[in-house]
XYZ file of C-alpha atoms in Angstrom:
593
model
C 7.106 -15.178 36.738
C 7.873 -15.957 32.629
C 5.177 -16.908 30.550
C 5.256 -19.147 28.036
C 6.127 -18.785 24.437
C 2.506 -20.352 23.396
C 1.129 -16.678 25.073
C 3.076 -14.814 22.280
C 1.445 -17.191 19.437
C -2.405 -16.204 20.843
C -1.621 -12.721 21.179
C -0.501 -12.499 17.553
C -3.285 -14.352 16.445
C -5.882 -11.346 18.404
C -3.984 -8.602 16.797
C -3.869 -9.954 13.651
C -7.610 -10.993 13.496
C -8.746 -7.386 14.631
C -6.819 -5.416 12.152
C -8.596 -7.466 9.207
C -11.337 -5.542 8.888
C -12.008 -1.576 7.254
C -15.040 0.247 6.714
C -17.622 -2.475 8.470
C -19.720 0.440 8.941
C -19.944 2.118 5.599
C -18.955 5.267 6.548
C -16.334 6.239 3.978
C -16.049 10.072 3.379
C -12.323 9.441 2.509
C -13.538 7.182 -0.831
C -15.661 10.816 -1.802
C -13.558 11.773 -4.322
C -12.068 8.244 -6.076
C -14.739 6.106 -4.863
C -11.534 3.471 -4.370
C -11.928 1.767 -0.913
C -8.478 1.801 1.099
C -8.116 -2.088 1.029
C -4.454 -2.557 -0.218
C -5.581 -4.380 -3.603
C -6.629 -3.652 -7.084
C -9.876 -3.301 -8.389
C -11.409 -5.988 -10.526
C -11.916 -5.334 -14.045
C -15.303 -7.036 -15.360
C -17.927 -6.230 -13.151
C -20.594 -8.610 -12.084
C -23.240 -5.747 -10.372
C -25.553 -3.629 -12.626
C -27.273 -0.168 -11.894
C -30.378 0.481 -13.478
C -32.853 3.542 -13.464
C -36.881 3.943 -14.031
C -36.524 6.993 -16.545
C -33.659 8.038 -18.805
C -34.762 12.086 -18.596
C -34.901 14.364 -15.518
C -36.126 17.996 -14.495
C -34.561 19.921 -11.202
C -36.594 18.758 -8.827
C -37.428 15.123 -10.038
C -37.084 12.020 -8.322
C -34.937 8.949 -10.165
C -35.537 5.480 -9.000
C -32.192 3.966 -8.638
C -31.591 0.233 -8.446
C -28.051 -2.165 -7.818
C -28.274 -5.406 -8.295
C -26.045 -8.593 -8.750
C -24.196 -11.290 -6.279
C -23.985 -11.400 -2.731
C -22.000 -8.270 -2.197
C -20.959 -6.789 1.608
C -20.693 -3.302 0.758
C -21.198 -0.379 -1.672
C -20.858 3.582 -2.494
C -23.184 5.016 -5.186
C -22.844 8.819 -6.052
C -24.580 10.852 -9.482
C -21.990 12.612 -11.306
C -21.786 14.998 -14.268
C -21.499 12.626 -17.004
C -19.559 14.788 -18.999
C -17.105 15.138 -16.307
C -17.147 12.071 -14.144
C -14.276 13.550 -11.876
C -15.888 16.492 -10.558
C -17.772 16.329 -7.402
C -21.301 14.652 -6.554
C -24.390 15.901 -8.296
C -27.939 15.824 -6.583
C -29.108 13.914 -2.926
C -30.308 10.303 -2.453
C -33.084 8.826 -0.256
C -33.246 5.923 1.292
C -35.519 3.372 0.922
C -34.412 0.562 3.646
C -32.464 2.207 6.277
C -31.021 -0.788 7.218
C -29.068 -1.526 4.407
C -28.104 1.723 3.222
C -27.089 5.174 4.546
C -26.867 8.522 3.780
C -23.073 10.087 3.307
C -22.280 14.182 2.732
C -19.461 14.468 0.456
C -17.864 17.783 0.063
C -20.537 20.409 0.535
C -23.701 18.746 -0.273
C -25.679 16.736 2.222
C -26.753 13.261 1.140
C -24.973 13.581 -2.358
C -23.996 9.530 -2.037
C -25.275 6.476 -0.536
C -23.046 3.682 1.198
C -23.662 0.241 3.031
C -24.666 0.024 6.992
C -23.085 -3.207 7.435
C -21.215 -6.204 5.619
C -24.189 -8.304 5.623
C -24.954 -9.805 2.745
C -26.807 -8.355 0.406
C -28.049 -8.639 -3.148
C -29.854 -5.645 -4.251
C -30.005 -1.936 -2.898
C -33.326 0.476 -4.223
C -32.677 4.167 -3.561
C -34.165 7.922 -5.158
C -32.258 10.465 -6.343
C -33.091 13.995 -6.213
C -32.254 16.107 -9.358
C -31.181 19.573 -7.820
C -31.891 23.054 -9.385
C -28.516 23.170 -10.722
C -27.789 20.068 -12.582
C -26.109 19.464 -15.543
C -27.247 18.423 -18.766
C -26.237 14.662 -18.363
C -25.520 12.938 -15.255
C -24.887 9.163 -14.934
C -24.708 7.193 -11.618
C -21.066 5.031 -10.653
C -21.164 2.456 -7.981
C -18.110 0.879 -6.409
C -19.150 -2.764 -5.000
C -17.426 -5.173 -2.570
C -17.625 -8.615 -2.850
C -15.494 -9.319 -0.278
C -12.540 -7.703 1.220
C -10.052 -8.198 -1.310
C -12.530 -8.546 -4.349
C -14.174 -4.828 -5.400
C -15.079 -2.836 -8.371
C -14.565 0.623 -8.574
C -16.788 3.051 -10.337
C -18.890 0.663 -12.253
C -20.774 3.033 -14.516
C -25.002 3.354 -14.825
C -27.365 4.716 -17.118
C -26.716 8.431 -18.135
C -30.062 10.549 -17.615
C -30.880 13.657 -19.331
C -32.599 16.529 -18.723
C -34.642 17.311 -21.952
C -33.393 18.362 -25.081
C -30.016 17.218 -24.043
C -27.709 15.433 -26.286
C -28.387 11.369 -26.356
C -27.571 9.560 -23.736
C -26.653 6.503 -25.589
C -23.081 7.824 -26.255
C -20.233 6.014 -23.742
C -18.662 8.169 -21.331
C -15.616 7.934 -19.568
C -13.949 10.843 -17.377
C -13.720 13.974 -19.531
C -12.495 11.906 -23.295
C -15.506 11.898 -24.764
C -14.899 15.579 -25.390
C -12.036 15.679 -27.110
C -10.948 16.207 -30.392
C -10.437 14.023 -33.257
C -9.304 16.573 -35.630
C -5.553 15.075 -35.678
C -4.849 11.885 -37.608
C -4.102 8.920 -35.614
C -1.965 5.722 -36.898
C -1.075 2.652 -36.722
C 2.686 1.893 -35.724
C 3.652 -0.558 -38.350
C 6.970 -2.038 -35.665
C 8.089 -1.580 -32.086
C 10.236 1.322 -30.792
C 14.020 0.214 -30.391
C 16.549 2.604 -27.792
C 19.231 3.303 -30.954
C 19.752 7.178 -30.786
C 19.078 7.103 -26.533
C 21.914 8.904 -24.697
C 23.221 10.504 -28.587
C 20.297 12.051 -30.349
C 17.274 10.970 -27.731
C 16.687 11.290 -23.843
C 15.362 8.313 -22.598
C 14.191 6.829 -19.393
C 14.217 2.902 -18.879
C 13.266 0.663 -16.645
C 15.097 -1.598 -15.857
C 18.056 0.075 -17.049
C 19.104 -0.442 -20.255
C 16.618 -2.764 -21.068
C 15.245 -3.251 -25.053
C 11.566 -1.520 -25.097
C 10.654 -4.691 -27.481
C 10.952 -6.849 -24.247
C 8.332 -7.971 -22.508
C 9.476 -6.352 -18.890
C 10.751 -2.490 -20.537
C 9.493 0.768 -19.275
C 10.611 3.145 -22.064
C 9.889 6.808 -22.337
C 12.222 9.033 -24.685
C 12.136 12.844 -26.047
C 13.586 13.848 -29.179
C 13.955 17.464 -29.905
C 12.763 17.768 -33.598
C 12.861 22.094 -33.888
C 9.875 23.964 -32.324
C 8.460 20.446 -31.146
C 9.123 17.267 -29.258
C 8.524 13.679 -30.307
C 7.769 11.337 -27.850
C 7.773 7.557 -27.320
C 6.523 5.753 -24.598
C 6.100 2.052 -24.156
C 5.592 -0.706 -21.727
C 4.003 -3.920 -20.545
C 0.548 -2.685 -20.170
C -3.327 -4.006 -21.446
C -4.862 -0.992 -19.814
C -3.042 2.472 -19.920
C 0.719 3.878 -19.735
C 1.395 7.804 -18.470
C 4.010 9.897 -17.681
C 4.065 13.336 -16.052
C 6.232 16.172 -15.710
C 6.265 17.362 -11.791
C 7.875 20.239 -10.460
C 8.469 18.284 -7.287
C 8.341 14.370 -6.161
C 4.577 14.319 -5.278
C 2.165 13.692 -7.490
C -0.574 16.670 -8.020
C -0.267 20.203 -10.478
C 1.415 18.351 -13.040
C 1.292 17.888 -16.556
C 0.225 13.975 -17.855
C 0.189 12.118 -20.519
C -2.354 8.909 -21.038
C -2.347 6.088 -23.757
C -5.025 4.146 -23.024
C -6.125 0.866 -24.135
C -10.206 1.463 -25.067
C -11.421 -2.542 -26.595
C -8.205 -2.803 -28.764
C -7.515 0.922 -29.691
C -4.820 3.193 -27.685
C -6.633 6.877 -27.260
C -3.764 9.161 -26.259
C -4.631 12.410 -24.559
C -3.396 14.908 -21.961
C -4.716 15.415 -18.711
C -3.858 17.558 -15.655
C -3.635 15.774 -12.168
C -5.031 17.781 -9.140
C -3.493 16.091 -5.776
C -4.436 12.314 -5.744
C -7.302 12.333 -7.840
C -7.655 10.401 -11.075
C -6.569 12.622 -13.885
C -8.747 15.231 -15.787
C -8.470 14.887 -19.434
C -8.432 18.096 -21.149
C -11.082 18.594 -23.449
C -8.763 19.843 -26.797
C -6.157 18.062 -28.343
C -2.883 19.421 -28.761
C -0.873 16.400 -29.815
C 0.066 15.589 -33.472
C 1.074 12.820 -35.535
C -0.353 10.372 -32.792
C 0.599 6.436 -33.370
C -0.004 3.237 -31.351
C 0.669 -0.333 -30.931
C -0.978 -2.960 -29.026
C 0.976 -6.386 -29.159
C 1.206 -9.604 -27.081
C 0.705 -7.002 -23.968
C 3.168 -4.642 -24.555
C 1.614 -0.809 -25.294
C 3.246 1.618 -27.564
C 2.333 5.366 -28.208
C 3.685 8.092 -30.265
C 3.296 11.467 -30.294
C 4.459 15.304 -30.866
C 4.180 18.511 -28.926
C 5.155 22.045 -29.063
C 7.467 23.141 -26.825
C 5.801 25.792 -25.823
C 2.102 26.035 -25.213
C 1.106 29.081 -23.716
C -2.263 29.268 -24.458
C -3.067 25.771 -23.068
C -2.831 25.997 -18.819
C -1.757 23.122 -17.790
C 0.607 22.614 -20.429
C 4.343 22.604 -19.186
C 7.398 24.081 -21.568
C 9.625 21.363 -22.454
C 12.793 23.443 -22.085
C 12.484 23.506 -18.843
C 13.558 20.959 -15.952
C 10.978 18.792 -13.938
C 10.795 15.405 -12.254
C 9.260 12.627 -14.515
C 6.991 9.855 -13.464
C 6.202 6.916 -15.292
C 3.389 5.018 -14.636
C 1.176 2.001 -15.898
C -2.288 0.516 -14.433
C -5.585 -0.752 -15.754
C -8.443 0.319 -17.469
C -12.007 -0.696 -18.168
C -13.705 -1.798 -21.534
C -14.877 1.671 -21.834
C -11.457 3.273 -20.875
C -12.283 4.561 -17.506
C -9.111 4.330 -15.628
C -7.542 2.873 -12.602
C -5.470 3.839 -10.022
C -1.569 2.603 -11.084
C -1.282 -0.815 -10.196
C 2.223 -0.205 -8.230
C 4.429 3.160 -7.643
C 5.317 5.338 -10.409
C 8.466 5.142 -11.830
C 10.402 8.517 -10.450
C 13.483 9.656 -12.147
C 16.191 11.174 -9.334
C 16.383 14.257 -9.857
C 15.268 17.350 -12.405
C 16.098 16.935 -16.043
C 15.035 18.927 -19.440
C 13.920 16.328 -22.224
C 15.397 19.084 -24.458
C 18.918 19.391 -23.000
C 21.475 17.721 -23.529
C 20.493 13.767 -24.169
C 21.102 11.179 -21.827
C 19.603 7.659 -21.344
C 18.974 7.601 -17.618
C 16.724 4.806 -15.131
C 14.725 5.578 -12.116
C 13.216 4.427 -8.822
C 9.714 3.381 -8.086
C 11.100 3.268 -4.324
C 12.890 6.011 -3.304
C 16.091 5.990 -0.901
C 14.669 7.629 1.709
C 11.677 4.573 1.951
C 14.179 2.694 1.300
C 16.229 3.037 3.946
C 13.027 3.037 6.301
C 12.216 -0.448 5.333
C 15.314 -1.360 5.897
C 16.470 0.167 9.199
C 12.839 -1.176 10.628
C 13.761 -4.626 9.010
C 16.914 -4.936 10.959
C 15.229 -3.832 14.239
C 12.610 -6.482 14.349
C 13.432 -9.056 12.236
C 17.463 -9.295 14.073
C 18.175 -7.378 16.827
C 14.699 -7.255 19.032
C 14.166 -10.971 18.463
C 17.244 -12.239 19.437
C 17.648 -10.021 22.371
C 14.037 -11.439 23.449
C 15.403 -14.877 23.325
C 18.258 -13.970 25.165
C 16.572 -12.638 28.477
C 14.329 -15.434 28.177
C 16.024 -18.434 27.852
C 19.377 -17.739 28.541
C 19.381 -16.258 32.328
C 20.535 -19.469 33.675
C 23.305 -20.062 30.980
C 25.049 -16.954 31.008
C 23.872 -16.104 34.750
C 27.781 -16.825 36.306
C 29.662 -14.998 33.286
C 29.990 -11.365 32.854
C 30.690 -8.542 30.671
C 31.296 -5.201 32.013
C 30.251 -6.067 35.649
C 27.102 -7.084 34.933
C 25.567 -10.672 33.872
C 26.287 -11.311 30.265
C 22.419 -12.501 29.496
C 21.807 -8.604 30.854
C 24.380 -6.845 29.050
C 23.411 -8.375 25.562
C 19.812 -8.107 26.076
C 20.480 -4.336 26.915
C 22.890 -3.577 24.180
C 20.369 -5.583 21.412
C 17.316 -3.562 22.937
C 18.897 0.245 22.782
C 20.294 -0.571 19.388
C 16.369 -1.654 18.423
C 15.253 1.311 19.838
C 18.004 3.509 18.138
C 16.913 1.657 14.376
C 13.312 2.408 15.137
C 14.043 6.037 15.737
C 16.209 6.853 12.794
C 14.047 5.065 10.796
C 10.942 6.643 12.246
C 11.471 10.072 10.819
C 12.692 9.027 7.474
C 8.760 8.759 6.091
C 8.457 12.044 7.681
C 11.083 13.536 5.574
C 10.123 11.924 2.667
C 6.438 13.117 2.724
C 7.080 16.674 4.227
C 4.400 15.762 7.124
C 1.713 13.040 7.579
C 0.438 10.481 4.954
C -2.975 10.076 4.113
C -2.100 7.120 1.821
C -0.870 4.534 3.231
C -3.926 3.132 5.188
C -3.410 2.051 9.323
C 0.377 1.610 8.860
C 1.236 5.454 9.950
C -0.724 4.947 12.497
C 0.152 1.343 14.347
C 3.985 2.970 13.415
C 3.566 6.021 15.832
C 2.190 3.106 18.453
C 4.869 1.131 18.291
C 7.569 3.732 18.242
C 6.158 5.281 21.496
C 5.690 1.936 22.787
C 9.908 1.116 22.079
C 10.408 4.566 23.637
C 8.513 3.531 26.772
C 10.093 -0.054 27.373
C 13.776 1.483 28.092
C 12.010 4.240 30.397
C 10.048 1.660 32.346
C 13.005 -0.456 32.314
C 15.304 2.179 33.859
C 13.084 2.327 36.816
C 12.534 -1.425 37.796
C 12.878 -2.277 41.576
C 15.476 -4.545 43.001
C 15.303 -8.195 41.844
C 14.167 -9.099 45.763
C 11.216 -6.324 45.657
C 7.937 -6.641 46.414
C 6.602 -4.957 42.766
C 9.486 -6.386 40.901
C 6.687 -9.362 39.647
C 4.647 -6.264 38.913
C 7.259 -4.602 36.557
C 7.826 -8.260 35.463
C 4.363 -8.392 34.012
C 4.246 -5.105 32.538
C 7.897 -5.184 31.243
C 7.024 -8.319 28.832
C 3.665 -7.067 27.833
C 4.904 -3.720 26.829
C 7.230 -5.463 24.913
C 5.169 -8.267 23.360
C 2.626 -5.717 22.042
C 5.273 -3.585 20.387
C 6.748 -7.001 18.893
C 3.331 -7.842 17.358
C 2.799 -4.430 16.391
C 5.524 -4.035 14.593
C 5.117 -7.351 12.896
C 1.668 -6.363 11.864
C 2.469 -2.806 11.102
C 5.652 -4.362 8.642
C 2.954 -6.638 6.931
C 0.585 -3.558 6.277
C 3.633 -1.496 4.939
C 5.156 -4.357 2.757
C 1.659 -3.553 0.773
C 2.426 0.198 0.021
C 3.249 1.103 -3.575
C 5.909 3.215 -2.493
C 8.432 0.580 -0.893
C 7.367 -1.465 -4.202
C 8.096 -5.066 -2.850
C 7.631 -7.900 -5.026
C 4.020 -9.135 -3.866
C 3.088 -11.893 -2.498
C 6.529 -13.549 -1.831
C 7.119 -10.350 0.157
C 3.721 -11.417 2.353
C 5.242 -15.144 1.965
C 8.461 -14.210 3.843
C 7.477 -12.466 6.211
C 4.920 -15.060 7.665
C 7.811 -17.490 7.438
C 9.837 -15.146 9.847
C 6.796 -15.314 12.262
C 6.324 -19.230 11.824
C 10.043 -19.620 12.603
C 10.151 -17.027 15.371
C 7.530 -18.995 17.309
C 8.832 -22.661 16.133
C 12.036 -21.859 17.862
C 10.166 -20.046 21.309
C 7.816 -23.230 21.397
C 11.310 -25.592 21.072
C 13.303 -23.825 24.195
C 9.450 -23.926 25.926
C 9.408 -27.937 25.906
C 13.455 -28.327 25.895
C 13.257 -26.169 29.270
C 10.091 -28.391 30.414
C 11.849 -31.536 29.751
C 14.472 -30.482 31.587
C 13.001 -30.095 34.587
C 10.965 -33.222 34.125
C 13.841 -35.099 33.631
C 15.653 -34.195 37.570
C 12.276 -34.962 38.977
C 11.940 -37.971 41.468
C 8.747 -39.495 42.544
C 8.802 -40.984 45.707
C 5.616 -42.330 47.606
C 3.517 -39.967 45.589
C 5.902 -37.066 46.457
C 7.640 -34.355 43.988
C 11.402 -33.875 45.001
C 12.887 -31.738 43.137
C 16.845 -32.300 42.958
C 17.894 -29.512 41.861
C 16.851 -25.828 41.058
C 15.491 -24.353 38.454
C 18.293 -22.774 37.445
C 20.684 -25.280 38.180
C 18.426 -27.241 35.885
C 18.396 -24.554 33.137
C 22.008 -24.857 32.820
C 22.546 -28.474 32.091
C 20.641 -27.471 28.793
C 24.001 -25.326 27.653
C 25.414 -26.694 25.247
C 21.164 -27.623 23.373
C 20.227 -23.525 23.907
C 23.584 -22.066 22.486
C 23.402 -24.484 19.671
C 19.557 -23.108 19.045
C 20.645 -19.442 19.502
C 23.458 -20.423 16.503
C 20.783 -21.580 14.130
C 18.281 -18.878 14.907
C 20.442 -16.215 14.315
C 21.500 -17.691 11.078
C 18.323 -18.091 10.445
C 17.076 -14.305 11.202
C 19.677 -13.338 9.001
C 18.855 -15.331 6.231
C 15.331 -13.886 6.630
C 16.981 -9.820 6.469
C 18.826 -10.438 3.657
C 15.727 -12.350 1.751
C 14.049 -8.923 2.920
C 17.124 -6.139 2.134
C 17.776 -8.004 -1.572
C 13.423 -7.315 -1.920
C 13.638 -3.770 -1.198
C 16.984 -2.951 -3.699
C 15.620 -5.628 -6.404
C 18.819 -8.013 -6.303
């Protein structure tokens, strides 16, 4: 028994409406540390939600009245931090006031240390205590991340500081660790842009794209010049909230040594920080950067500076004659320079290189091969091979049911051949994230996951299919049945699990045409299963004969099927032009042709 192509259309449209939603229940330990909910989109910049507080000083032991307040917002995550070091871990517990709008979360090792939604109901305003512990810091101020809606969210909107007494004012801005660091160097104005003459000769640089002029509006340009005992350093980029690069010992970011310019109301503040895993960076708390200059012009951010080569009495601080990976990267920033996570993947140079060596003006990748090739190898699989071979068993039994290739039907044999070479695509290109991550990925949202379901269920289909009963048996309907749902759920899996991973920074895809694209591969996917649907309907309408209120059919079905030759292998032509239109729109994405 076939069902029709409209069945495909509404089971998209179920998958695709229940993966919309993340976190309904508020229940977001993995946001603990960044506070940055995992919905595939950047946080908004000017925040419309305020947190206010009854008192502005504290004892161990106190209780703090804590208010948020502002526009229908679904959910939210409030945690107390040290204000003089806004990345370290939650300070003090919470209590609830309305236990149906809020909840009590444990993040790291203390119990109730932050306070989250129940529910996306709407909701205006959220009351809540906190409980100064025993061991509190001097200052602590409250951060709240708030979503408006799914895409729309503000991360680590920052409260009132509160002080225990005879603590430094509070009225001072804070923002991660800067606050503490020195000012004792002399900072400057650059008085004109950086330009690449010396790169390759006198300077290493990195640009992105290659060779392009650091004055334009689209150039990525870090360089290194070795000036004796010291290094001076240019960096530059199209960026209104912060550039950084980073010297790695490896491709993952986490232990390395950073670099920040960022953008605070119209002045760069350059400092060095120290990035532990995934976490946003910890500035370091003394300066050891000299003659520090900046530039802020029609978007484009410039920074300046010099560093010893050596720094051994700073930890953190790499030697520059030695050979790392380097990472560029650019993102925003809030009025009061709190930072944001990087707005796509870093900028990765290829391989190891020493800034002090031997100069060379070199590019990078903020894709590397290896996800490259992922992308690609899945890309060819479901956008090509699996959907043509679907429309071959489908509509072309009758066609191609009297020729033959290899002693079997010809309909069989290139359904067959297109399915095993899906299902060897989907393998190779299954372990490639693997390799590329050195084990499982806790960044990249449900697409790991829906991945590992969709390879099992391509692994499955051949199995199943390799046991199917003779065409004539009683459970061949049975197999029937489960053979196309196995394989429509892995189709629309695989769809969905593509859109999810066309998001990730590290496949870098120029968003939204990317999203764009791909729904036009669905749309014309279905248009075409819908066309053979009501071509093969008319066709059977059209040998009908109604006599005295009696159906006689003329012909057979498949007899039927095949007058329709010449309409179906003219359809097959265009679709498969048209698939391949569609993988080389998606191939020329991933390489940035």
């Amino acid at each position: 028994m076939e069902l029709p192509g409209l069945a495909f259309a509404v089971w998209m449209f179920i998958c695709f409406y229940a993966s919309v939603d993340s976190y309904p229940s508020g229940k977001i330990k993995e946001a603990c540390t960044s506070m940055i909910p995992c919905h595939g989109s950047s946080p908004q910049l000017s925040p419309e939600h305020t947190i206010t507080v009854n008192g502005t000083e504290f004892k161990p032991g106190d209780n703090i009245e804590v208010h948020l307040s502002g526009p229908d917002f679904e959910g939210f995550f409030i945690q107390a931090r040290d204000a003089e070091h806004l990345d370290s871990p939650a300070v003090g517990s919470f209590m609830l006031v309305d236990r149906k709008l809020s909840q009590l979360l444990t993040c790291g090792r203390i119990k109730n240390s932050a306070v989250s939604h129940t529910s996306k109901a709407k909701k205006k305003y959220i009351k809540v205590y906190w409980i100064a512990p025993g061991d509190a810091p001097k200052r602590v101020q409250f951060l709240a991340t708030v979503v408006k809606k799914y895409k729309i969210f503000w991360v680590k909107i920052p409260g009132p500081v509160v002080s225990q007494p005879n603590a430094l004012s509070a009225t001072t801005p804070l923002h991660a660790t800067s606050e503490a660091i020195s000012t004792s160097h002399s900072v400057s104005y650059l008085s004109k842009p950086f330009n690449a003459s010396g790169c390759g000769s006198m300077k290493f640089c990195i640009r992105n794209p290659s060779n392009c002029d650091p004055e334009s509006a689209s150039c990525f340009f870090l360089s290194f010049q070795e000036e004796k005992s010291s290094v001076f350093i240019e960096m530059s980029g199209p960026s209104e909230g912060y550039l950084a690069f980073a010297l790695s010992h490896d491709q993952w970011m986490g232990g390395d040594d950073a670099y920040l310019c960022i953008n605070e109301d119209h002045s760069v503040h350059v400092s060095t920080a120290y990035l532990k895993g995934r976490s946003p960076p910890v500035l370091d708390s003394e300066n050891v950067l000299e003659d520090v200059s900046w530039r802020l012009v029609d978007g484009i951010l410039q920074c300046s500076f010099r560093r010893s080569i050596s720094l051994p009495a700073y930890k953190g601080r790499f030697n520059l004659n030695a050979s790392y990976y380097i990472f560029l990267a650019d993102g925003e920033a809030s009025e009061g320079g709190l930072i944001y996570k990087h707005r796509h993947q870093p900028l990765i140079t290829n391989g190891i290189y020493n800034v002090t060596g031997l100069p060379q003006d070199i590019g990078g990748s903020r894709s590397l091969q290896l996800i490259k090739a992922h992308g690609a190898l899945m890309f060819v699989a479901w956008i090509t091979t699996v959907s043509i071979g679907v429309i071959v068993a489908r509509f072309f039994k009758p066609v191609w049911s009297h020729s033959f290739l290899f002693g079997k039907e010809m309909w069989f044999q290139v359904h067959r051949m297109l399915m095993l070479t899906t299902v060897m695509l989907t393998s190779i290109s299954f372990v490639l994230p693997f390799i590329y991550r050195g084990g499982w990925s806790q960044q990249a949202g449900f697409h790991p996951y829906l991945g590992c379901t969709v390879m099992a269920l391509t692994v499955f289909q051949p199995l199943m299919a390799g046991f199917r009963p003779s065409r004539h048996a009683p459970r061949r309907q049975l197999f029937n049945w489960f053979h196309w749902s196995t394989g429509t759920t892995a189709r629309i899996l695989a769809v969905v699990t593509m859109f999810l991973g066309m998001d990730l920074p590290a496949l870098d895809l120029p968003d939204p045409w990317d999203t764009y694209t791909m729904i036009g591969f669905v749309a014309w996917h279905v248009g075409i299963e819908i066309l053979l649907e009501i071509h093969s309907y008319c066709l059977v309408r059209k040998v009908e004969v109604i006599e005295d209120d009696r159906v006689q059919i003329l012909q057979s079905l498949t007899s039927a099927e095949a007058e329709g030759r010449l309409f179906k292998q003219v359809v097959l032509t265009i679709y498969v032009c048209g698939n391949i239109v569609f993988l080389i729109a998606f191939l020329a994405a991933i390489n940035h042709i």
